[in-house]
mmCIF file of C-alpha atoms in Angstrom:
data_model
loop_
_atom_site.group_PDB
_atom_site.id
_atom_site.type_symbol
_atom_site.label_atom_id
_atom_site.label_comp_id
_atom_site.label_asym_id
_atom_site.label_seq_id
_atom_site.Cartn_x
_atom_site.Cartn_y
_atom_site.Cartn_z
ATOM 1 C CA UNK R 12 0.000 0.000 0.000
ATOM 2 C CA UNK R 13 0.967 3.350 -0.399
ATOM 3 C CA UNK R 14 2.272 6.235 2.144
ATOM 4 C CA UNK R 15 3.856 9.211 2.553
ATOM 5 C CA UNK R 16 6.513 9.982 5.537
ATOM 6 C CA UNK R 17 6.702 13.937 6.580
ATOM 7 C CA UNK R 18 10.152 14.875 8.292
ATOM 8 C CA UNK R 19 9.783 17.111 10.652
ATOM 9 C CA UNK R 20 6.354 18.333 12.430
ATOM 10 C CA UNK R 21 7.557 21.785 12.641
ATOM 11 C CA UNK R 22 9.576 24.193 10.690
ATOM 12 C CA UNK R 23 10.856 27.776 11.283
ATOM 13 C CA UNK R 24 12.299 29.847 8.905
ATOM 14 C CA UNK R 25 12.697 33.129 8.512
ATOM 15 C CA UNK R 26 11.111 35.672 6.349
ATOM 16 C CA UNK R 27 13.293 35.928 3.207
ATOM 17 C CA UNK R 28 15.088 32.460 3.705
ATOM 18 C CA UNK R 29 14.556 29.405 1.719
ATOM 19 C CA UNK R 30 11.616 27.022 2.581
ATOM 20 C CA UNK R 31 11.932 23.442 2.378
ATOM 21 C CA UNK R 32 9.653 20.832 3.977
ATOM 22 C CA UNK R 33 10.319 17.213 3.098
ATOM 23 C CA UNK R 34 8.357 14.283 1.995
ATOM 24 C CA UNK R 35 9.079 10.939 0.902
ATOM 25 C CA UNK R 36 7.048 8.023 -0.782
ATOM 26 C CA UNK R 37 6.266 4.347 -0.599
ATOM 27 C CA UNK R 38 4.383 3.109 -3.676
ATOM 28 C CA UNK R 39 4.499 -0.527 -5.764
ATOM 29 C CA UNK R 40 3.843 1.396 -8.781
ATOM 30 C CA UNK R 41 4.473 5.110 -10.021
ATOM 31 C CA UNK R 42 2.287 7.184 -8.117
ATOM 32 C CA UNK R 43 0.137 10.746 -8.023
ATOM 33 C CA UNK R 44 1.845 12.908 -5.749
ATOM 34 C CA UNK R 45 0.296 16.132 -3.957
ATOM 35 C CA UNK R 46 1.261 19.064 -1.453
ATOM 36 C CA UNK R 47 -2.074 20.225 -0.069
ATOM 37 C CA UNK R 48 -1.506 24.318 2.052
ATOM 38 C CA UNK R 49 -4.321 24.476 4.899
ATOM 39 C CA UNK R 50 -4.413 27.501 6.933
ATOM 40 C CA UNK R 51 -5.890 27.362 10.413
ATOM 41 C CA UNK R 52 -9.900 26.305 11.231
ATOM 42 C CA UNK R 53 -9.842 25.832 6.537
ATOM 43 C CA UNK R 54 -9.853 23.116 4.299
ATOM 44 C CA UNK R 55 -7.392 22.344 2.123
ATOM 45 C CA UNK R 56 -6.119 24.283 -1.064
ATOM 46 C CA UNK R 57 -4.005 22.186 -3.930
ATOM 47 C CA UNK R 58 -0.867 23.702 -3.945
ATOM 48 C CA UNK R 59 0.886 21.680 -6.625
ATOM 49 C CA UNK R 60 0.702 17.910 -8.201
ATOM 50 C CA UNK R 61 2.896 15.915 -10.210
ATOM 51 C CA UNK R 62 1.143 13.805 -12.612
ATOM 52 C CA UNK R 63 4.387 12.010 -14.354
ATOM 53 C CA UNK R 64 4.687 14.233 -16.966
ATOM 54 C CA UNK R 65 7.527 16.932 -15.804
ATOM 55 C CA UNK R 66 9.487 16.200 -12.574
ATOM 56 C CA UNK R 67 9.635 19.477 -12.015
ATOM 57 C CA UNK R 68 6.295 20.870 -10.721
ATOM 58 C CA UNK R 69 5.499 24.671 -9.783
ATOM 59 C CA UNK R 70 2.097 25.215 -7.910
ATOM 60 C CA UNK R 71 0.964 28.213 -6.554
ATOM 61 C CA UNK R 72 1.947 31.074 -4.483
ATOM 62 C CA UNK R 73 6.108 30.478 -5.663
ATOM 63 C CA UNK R 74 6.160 26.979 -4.102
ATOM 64 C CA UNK R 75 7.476 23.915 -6.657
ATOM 65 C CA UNK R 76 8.247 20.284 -5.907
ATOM 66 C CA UNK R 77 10.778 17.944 -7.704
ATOM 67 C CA UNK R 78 9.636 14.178 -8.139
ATOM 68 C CA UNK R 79 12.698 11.760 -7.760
ATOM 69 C CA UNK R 80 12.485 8.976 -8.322
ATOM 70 C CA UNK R 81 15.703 6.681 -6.916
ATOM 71 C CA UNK R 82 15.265 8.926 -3.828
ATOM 72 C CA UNK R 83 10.918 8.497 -3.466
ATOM 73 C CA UNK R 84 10.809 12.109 -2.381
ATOM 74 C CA UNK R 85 8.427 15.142 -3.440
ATOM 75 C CA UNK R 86 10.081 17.943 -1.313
ATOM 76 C CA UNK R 87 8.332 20.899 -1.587
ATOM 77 C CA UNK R 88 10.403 24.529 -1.702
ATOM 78 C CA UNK R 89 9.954 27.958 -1.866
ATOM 79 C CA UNK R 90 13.335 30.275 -2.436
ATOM 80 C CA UNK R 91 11.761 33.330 -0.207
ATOM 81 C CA UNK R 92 9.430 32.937 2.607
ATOM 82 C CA UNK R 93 6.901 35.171 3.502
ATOM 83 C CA UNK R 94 5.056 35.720 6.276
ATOM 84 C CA UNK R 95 1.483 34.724 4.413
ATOM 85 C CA UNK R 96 3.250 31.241 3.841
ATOM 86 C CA UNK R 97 3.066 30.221 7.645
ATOM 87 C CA UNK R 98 0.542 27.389 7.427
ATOM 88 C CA UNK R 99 0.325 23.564 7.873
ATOM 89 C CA UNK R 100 1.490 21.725 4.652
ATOM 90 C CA UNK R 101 0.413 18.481 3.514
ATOM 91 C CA UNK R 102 1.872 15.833 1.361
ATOM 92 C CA UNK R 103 -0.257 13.040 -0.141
ATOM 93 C CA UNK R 104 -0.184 10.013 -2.646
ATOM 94 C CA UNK R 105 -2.626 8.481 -4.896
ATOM 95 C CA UNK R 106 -2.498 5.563 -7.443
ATOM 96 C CA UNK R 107 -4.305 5.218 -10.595
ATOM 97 C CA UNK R 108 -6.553 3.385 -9.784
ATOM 98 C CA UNK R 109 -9.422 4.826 -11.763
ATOM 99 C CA UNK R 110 -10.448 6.113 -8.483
ATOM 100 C CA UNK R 111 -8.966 8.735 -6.240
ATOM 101 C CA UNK R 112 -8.586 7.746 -2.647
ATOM 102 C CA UNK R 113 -5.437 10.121 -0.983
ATOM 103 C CA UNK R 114 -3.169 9.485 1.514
ATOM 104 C CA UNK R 115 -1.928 11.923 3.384
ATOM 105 C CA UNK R 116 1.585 12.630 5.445
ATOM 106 C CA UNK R 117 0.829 13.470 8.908
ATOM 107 C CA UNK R 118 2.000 17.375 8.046
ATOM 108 C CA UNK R 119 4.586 20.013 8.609
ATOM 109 C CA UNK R 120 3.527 22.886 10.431
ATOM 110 C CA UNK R 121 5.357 26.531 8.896
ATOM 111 C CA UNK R 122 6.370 28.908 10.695
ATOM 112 C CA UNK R 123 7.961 32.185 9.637
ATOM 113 C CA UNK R 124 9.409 34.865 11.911
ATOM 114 C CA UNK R 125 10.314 38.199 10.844
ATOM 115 C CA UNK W 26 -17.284 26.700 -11.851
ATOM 116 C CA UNK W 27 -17.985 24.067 -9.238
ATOM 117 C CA UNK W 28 -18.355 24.539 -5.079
ATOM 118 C CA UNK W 29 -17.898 22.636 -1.975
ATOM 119 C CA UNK W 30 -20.221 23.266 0.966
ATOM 120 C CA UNK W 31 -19.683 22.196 4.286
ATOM 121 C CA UNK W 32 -21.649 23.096 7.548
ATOM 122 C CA UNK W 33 -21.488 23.926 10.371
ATOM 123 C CA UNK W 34 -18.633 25.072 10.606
ATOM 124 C CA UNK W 35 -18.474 24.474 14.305
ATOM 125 C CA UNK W 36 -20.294 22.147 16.750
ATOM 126 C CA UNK W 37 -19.794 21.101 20.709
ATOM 127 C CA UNK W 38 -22.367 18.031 21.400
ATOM 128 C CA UNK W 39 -22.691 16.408 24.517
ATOM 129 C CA UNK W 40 -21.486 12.467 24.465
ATOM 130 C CA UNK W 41 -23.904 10.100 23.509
ATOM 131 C CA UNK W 42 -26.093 13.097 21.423
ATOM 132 C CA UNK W 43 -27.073 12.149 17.659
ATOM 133 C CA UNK W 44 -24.018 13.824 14.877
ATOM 134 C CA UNK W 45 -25.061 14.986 11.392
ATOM 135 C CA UNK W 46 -22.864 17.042 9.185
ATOM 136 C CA UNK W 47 -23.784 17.870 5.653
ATOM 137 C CA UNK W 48 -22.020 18.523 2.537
ATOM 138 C CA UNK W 49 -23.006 19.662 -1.423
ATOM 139 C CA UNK W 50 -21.179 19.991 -4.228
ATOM 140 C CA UNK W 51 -22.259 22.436 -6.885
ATOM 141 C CA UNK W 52 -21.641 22.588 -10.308
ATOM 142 C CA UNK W 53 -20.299 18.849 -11.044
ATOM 143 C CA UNK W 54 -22.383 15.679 -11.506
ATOM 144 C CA UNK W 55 -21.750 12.387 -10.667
ATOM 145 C CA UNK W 56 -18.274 13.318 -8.134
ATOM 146 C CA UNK W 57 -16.604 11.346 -5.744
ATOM 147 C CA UNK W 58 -17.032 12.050 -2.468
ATOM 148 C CA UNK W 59 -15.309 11.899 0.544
ATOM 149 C CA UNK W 60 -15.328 12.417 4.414
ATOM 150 C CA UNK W 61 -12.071 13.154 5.851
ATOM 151 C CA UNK W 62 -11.146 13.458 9.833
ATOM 152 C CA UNK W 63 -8.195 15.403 10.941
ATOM 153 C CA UNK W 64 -6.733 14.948 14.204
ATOM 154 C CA UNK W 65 -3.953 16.818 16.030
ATOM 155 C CA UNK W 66 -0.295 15.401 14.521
ATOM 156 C CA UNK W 67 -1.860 12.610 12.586
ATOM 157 C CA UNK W 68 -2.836 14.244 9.341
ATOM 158 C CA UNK W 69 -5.811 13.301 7.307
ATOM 159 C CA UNK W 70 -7.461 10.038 7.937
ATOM 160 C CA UNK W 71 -10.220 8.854 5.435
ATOM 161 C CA UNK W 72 -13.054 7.598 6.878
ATOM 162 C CA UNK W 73 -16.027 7.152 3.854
ATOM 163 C CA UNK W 74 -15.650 7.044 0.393
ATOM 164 C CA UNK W 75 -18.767 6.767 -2.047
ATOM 165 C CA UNK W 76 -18.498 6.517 -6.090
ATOM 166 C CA UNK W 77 -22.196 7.155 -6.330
ATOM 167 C CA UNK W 78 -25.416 7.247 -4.743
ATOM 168 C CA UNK W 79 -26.530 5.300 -2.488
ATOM 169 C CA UNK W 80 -22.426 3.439 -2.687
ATOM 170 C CA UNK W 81 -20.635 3.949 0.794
ATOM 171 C CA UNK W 82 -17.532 2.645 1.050
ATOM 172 C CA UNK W 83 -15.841 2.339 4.697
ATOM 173 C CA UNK W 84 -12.057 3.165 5.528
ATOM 174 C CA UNK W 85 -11.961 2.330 9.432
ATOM 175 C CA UNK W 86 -14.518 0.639 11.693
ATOM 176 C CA UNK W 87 -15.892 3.317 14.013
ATOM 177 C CA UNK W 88 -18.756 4.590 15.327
ATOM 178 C CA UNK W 89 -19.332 6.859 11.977
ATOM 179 C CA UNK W 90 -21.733 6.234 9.166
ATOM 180 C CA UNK W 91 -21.945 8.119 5.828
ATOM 181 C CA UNK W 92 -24.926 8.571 3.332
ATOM 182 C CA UNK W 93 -25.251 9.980 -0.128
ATOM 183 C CA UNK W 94 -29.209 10.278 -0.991
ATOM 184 C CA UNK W 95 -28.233 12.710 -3.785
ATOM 185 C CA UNK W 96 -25.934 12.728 -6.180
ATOM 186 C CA UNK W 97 -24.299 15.665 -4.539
ATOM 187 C CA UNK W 98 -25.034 15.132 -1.088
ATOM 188 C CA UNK W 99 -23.183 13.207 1.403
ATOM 189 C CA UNK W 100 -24.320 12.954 5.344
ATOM 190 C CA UNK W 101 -21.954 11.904 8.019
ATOM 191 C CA UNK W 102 -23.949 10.889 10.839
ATOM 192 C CA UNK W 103 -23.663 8.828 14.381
ATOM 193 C CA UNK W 104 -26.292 7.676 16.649
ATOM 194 C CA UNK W 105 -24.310 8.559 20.017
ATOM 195 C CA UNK W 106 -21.720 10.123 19.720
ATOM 196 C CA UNK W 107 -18.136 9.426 21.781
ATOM 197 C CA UNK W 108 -15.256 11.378 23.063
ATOM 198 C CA UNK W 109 -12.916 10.329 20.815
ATOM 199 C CA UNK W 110 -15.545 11.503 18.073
ATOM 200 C CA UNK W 111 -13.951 14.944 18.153
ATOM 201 C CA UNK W 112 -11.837 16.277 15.582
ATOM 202 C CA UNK W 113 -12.107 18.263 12.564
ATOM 203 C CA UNK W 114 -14.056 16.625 9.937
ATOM 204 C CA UNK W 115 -13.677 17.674 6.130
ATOM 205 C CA UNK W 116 -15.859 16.502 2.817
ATOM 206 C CA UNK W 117 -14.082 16.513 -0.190
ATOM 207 C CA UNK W 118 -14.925 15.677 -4.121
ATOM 208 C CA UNK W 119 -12.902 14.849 -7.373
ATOM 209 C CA UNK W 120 -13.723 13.411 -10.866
ATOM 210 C CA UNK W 121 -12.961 10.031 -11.716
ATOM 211 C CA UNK W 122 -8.914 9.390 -12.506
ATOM 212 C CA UNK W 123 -5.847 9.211 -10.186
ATOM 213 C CA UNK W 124 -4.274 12.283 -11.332
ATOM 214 C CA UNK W 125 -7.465 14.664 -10.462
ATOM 215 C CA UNK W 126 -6.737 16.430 -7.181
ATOM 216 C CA UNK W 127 -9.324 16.126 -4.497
ATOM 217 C CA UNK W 128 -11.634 19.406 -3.433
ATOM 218 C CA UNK W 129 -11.660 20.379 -0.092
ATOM 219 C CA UNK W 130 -14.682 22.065 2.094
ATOM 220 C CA UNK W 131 -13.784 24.187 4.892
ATOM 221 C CA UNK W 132 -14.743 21.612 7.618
ATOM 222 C CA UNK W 133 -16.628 21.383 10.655
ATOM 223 C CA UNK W 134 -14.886 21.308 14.233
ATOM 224 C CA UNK W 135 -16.563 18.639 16.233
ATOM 225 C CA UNK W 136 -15.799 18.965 20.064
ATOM 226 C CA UNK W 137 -17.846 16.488 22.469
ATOM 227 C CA UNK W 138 -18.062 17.394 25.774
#
């Protein structure tokens, strides 16, 4: 079955400095990967997925995420934080199935001083 | 363009009291729907699935049920509700196809006193 591993619960970074939060992969097969951006008492807002076409995915609000294959990660980065960007962050993986059933990291909580 | 509604947004219910959050999607026919429960440091668990009306599909035995009577209309509902019902509960859709992301509501914080 298929899962994703979050390093690191928190993460502080300061405004300016580069964001990176970390996620890696288990999957049989090649999978649908996601980074999901949920601010507090909100749902969930797609910031980027990779869909095996380009490894190199850009999503919204400057983040993008690199697929890799012989290392099963989808870190997600951001080369300036700002202070809107202070957020949990979620990573999640999906098969092709023909149906579309996530599963999601456990998060990384952002947060950006100034 | 399609919508995701979710309500309430907020609810504190006394153990053992009845549960029944709604959800509607606008704008799409025939989605896939989902109920999601989020609990402090252990992300997203999924707890119903349902590919149609009237199709339920369970993640995790609990003391949950889900119900779709419309094609854009899922119910999560309990007869008595526990402690360890509490959480933050969110209903999602997508289209058919691994690659589709899934659309979020803005969830309902359940606290049971």
């Amino acid at each position: 079955a298929q899962s994703v591993t979050q390093l690191g619960s928190h993460v502080s970074v300061s405004e300016g400095a580069l964001v990176l939060l970390r996620c890696n992969y288990s999957s049989s097969v090649p999978p649908y990967l996601f980074w999901y951006v949920q601010y507090p008492n909100q749902g969930l807002q797609l910031l980027l997925k990779y869909t095996s076409a380009a490894t190199l995915v850009k999503g919204i609000n400057g983040f993008e995420a690199e697929f890799k294959k012989s290392e099963t990660s989808f870190h997600l980065t951001k080369p300036s934080a700002h202070m809107s960007d202070a957020a949990e962050y979620f990573c999640a993986v999906t098969l092709d199935t023909g149906f579309q059933k996530l599963v999601f990291g456990t998060g990384t909580r952002l947060l950006v001083s100034p | 363009s399609q919508t995701i509604h979710q309500w309430p947004a907020t609810l504190v219910q006394p153990v053992g009291s009845p549960l029944s959050l709604e959800c509607t999607v606008e704008g799409t026919s025939n989605p896939n729907l989902y109920w999601y429960r989020q609990a402090a440091g252990r992300g997203l668990q999924l707890l119903f699935y349902s590919v149609g009306i009237g199709q339920i599909s369970s993640e995790v035995p609990q003391n949950l049920s889900a119900s779709r009577p419309q094609d854009r209309q899922f119910i999560l509902s309990s007869k008595k509700l526990l402690l360890s019902d509490s959480g933050f509960y969110l209903c999602a859709w997508s289209v058919l196809g691994g690659s589709t992301e899934a659309f979020f509501g803005q969830g309902t914080r359940l606290t049971v006193v």
